[in-house]
Coordinates of C-alpha atoms in Angstrom, one line a residue:
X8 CA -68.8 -16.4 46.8
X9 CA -65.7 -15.9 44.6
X10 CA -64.4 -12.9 45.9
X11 CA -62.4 -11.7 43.0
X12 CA -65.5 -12.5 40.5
X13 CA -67.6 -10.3 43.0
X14 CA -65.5 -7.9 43.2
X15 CA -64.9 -7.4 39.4
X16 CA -68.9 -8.0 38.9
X17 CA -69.2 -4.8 41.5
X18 CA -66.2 -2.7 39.6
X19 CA -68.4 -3.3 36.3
X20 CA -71.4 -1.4 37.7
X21 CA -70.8 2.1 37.0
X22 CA -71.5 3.7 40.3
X23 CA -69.9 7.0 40.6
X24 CA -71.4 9.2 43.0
X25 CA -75.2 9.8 42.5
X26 CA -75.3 6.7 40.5
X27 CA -75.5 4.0 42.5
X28 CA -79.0 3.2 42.0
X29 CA -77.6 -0.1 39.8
X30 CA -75.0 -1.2 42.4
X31 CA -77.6 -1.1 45.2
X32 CA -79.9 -3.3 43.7
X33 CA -77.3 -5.4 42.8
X34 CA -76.2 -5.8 46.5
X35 CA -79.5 -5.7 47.6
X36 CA -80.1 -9.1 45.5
X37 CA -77.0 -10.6 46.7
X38 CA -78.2 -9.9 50.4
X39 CA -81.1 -11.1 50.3
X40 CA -80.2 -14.4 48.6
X41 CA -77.7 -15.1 51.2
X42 CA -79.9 -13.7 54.4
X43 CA -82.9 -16.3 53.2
X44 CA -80.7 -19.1 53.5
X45 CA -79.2 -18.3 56.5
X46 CA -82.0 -16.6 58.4
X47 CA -80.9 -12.8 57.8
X48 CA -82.8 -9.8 56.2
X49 CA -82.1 -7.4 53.6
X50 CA -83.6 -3.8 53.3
X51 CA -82.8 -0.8 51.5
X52 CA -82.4 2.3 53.6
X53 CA -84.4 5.4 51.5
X54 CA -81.3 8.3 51.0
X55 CA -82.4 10.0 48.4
X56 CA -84.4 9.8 45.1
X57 CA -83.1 6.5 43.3
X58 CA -80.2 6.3 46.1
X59 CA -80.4 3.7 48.8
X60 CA -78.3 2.3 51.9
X61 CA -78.3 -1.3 51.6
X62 CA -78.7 -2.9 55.3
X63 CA -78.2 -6.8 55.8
X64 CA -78.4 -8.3 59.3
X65 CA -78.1 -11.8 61.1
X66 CA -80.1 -11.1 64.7
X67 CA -79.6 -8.0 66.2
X68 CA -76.5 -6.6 64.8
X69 CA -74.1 -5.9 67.3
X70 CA -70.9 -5.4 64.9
X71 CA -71.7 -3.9 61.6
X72 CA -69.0 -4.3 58.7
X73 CA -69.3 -0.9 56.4
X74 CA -68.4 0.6 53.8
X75 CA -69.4 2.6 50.6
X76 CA -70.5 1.5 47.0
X77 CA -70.2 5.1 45.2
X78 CA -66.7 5.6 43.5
X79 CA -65.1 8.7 41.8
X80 CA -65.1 9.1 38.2
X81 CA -64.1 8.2 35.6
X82 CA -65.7 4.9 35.0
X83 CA -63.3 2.2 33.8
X84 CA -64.4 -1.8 33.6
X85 CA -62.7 -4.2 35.7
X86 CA -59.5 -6.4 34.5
X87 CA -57.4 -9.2 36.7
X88 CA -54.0 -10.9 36.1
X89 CA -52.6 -13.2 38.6
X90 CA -51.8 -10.8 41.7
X91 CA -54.1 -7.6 41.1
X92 CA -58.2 -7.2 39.9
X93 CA -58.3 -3.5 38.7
X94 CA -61.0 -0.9 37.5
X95 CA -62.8 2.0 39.5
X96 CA -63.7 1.3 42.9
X97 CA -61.6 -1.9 43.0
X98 CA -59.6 -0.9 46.1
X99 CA -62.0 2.0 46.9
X100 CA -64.2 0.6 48.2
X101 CA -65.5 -2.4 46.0
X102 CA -63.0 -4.7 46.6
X103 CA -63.6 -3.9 50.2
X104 CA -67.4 -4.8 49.6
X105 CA -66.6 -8.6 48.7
X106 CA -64.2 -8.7 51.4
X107 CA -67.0 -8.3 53.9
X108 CA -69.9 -10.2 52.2
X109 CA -67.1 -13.3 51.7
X110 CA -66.7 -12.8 55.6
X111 CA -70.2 -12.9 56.1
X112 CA -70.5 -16.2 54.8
X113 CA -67.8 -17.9 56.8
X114 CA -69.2 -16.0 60.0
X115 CA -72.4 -17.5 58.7
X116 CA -70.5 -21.3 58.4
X117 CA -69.0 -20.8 61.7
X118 CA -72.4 -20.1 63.2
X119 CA -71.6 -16.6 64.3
X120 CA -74.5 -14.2 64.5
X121 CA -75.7 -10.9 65.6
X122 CA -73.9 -9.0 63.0
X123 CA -74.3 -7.1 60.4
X124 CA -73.3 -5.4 56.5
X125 CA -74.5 -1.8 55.6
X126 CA -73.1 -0.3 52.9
X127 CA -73.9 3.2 52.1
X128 CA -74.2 6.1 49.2
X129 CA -72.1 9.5 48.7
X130 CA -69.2 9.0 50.8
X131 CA -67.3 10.6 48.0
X132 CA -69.0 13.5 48.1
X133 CA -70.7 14.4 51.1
X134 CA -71.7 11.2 52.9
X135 CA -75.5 11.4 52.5
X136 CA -75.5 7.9 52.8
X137 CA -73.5 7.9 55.9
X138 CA -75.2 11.0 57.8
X139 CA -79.1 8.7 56.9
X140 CA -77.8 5.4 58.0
X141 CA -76.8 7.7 61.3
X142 CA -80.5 8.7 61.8
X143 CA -81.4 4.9 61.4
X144 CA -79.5 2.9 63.9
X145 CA -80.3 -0.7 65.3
X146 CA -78.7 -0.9 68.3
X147 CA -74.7 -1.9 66.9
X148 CA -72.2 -1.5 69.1
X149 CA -69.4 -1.7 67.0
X150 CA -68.3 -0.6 63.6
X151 CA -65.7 -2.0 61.1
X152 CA -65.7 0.9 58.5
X153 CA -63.6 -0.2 55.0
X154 CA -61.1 1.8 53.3
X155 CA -57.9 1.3 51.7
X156 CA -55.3 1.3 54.4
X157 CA -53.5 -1.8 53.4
X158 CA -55.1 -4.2 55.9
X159 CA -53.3 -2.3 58.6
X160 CA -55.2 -0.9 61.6
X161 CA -55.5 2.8 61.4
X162 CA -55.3 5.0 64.5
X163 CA -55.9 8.2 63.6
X164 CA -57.6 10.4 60.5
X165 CA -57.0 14.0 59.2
X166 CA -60.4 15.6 59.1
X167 CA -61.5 18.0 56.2
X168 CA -62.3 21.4 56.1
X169 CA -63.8 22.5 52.2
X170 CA -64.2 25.9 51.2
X171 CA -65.4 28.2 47.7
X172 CA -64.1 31.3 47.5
X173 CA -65.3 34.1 45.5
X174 CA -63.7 37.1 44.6
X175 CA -66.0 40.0 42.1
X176 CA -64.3 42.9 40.1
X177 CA -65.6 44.9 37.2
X178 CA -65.7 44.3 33.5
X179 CA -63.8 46.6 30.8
X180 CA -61.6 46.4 28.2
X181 CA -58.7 45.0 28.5
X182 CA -56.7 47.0 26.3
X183 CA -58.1 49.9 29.3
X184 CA -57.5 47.8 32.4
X185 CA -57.4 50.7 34.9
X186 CA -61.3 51.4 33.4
X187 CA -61.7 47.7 35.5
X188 CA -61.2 45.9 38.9
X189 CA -59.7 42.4 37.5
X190 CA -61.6 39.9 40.0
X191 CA -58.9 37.2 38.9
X192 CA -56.0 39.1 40.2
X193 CA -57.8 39.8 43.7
X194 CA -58.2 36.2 43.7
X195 CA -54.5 35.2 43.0
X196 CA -53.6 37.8 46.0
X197 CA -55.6 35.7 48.7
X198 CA -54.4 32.6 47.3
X199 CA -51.3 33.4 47.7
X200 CA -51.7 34.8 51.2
X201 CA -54.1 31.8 52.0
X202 CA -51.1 29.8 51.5
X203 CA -48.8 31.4 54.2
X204 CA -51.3 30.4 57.0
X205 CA -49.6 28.7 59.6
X206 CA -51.5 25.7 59.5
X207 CA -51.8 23.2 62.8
X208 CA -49.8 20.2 63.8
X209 CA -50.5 17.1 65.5
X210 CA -48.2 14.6 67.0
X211 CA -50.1 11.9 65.3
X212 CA -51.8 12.9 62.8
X213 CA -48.8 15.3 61.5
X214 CA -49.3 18.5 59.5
X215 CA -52.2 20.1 58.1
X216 CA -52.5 20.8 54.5
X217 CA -54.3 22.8 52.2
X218 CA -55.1 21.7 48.4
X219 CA -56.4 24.2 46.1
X220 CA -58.3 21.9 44.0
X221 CA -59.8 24.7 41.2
X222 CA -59.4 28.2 40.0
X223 CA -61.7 29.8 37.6
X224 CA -63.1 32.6 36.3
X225 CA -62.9 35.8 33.7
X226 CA -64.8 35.9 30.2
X227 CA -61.9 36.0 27.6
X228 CA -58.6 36.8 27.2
X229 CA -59.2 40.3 26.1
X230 CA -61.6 41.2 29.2
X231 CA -60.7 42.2 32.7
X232 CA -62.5 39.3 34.6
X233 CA -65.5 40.9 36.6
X234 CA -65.7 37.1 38.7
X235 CA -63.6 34.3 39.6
X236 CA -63.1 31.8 42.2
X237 CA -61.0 28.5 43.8
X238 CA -62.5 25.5 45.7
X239 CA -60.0 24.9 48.7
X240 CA -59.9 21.9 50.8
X241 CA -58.1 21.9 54.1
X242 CA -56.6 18.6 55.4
X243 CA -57.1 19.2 59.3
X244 CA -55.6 17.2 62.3
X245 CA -56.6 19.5 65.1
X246 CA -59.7 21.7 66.1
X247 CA -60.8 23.7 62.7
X248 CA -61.6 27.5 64.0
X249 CA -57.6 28.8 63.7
X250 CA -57.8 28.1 60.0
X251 CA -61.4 29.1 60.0
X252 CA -60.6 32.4 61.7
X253 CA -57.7 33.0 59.8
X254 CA -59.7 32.9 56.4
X255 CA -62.0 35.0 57.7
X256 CA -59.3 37.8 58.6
X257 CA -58.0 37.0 54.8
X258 CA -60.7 37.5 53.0
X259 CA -63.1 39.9 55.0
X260 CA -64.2 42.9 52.8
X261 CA -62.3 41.1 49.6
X262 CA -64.3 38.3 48.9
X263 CA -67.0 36.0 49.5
X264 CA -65.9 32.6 52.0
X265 CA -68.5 29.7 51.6
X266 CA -67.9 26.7 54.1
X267 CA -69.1 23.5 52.4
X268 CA -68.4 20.5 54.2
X269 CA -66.3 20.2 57.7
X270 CA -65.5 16.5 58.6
X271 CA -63.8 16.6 62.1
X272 CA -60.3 14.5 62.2
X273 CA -60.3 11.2 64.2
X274 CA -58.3 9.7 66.8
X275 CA -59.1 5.6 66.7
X276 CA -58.0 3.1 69.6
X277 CA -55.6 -0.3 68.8
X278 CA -56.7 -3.7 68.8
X279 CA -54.5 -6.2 69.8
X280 CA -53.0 -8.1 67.2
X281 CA -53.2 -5.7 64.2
X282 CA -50.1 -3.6 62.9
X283 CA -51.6 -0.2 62.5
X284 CA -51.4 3.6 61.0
X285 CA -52.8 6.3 60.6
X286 CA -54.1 8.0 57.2
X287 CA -54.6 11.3 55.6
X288 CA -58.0 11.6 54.5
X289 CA -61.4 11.3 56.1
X290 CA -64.2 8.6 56.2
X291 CA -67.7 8.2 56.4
X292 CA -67.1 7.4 60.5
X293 CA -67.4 11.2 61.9
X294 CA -70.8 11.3 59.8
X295 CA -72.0 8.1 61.8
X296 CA -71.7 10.1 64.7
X297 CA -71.3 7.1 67.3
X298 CA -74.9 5.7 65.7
X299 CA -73.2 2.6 65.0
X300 CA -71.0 2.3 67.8
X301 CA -67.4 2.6 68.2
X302 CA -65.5 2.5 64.8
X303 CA -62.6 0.5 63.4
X304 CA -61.0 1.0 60.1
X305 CA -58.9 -1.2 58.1
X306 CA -59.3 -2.7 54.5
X307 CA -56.9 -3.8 51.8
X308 CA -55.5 -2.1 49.1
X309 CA -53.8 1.2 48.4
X310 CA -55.3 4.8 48.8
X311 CA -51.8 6.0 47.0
X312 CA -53.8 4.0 43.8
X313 CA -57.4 5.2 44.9
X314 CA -58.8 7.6 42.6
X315 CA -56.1 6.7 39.6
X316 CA -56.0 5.7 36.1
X317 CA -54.0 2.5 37.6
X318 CA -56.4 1.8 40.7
X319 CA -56.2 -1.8 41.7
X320 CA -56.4 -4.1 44.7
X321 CA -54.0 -7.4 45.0
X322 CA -55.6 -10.9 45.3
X323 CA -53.7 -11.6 48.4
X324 CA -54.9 -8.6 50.4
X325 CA -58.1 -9.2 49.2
X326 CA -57.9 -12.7 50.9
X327 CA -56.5 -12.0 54.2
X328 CA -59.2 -9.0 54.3
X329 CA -61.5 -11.7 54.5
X330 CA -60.1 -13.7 57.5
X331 CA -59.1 -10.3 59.3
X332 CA -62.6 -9.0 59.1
X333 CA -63.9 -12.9 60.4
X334 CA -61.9 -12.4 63.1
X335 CA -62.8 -9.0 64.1
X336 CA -66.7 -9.7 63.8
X337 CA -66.1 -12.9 66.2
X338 CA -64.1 -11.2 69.0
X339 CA -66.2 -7.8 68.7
X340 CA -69.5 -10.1 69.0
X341 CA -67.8 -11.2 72.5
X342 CA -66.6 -8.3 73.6
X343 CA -70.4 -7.2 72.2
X344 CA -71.9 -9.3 75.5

């Protein structure tokens, strides 16, 4: 396959997460063309209503290339010029897709077996896709997991700790605020003490971070708000339960604290031959929970241009993706037994 026409025919599927009904079936096509004329096998794996894992496999997969077909919105349509293809998903993780069906079929050409694709729903979200396919394993001992880290090997990922928090008051008007209990300010005064938590470090993996990612609330500008709220996601590098207990020191009797997603950060071992790094933000490995066996991850293109108006992926990455995730496959399918 052309893998720039592949990846611009996956970038012009609108999957954003939820969606991805059309790009499965699409893939699931695909895969099955190639596994009947190479002796392989295509299945959907059920996630969810109209949401399915895709799972192709050549023998009994002992390396399995994966990564995800939901992007982010907004939707925009794919493009190319001589060095980059661009649209949504085109780095993250589309481009990433053809890379590892176009090394399928030279793995195939080379008569390498045992392997295996599985690309999965929701890993922008909250890795449903991921978390089913690790309830479903065949026996892989190895996993190449795709994401934008410039083709370089990544040793180590911050994990993510996601919170909403709540803060209530009492309604009056605002002309009479001491008649009220403005939920809005309460809010701003954890906030800002939320931010002076002395957030952990890691030699690898650097410093935690917190993002607060929303803030709303109140009725209208001439009401003292009686609710509000802020969705807070904590970058983590380290165990979770200082910053856990320190929110709950914070907001106790002031608020309400909801937990909503905790992905654990990663520490990944070398393999020789690749330059390497480590990255920021998490992946759909902790939510594979060893199922698949021991992970990898490396992919082209840029997560500083994942999730932008400007995302793209450059031709050239693209194509040493392809021979980088050939070679991995081969020497993980020896090392495999």
């Amino acid at each position: 396959m052309d893998p720039f026409a592949l990846t611009r025919s996956l970038v012009d599927i609108e999957s954003i997460t939820g969606n991805e009904k059309a790009v499965g079936e699409f893939l699931f096509a695909e895969l099955s063309k190639l596994g009947a004329s190479t002796g392989g096998v295509a299945e959907r794996m059920h996630v969810a209503a109209d949401r399915c894992n895709v799972l192709a496999m050549w023998g009994k997969p002992m390396v399995t290339m994966s990564t995800h077909m939901d992007t982010v919105p907004p939707f925009f349509a794919s493009s190319e010029d001589d060095e980059f293809v661009r649209g949504r998903g085109a780095c993250d993780a589309k481009g990433i897709i053809a890379a590892m069906i176009c090394a399928a079929e030279k793995l195939l050409a080379a008569g390498t077996r045992n392997f295996g694709l599985l690309f999965v729903v929701g890993e922008e979200n909250d890795s449903l896709g991921a978390l089913r396919a690790a309830k479903n394993s065949r026996g892989s001992k190895f996993v190449v997991n795709g994401e934008p880290t410039e083709n370089k090997l990544i040793l180590g990922s911050k994990g993510a700790l996601r919170y909403v928090l709540t803060t209530r008051g009492r309604l009056a008007h605002s002309a009479y605020p001491e008649l009220g209990d403005s939920a809005i300010e309460k809010l701003l005064d954890l906030l800002m003490e939320i931010r002076n938590i002395r957030l952990p470090q890691d030699p690898l993996l650097g410093k935690s971070t917190l993002n607060i990612g929303t803030i709303s609330g109140g009725r209208a500008p001439n009401v003292i708000a009686d609710q509000a709220h802020a969705d807070l996601m904590f970058r983590t590098v380290a165990d979770p339960e200082p910053v856990r207990a320190a929110l709950r020191g914070l907001v106790s009797g002031r608020g309400d604290l909801k937990e909503m997603l905790h992905t654990p950060a990663l520490h990944l071992e070398p393999l020789d031959g690749f330059e390497t790094s480590v990255v920021a933000y998490t992946t759909d490995i902790p939510n594979f929970n060893g199922a698949w066996g021991k992970p990898f991850l490396i992919g082209p293109g840029s997560i500083h241009l994942a999730h932008t108006a400007e995302e793209r992926i450059p031709k050239r990455e693209l194509l040493d993706a392809i021979a980088i995730y050939t070679s991995m496959v081969q020497k993980l399918v020896v090392a495999a037994g």
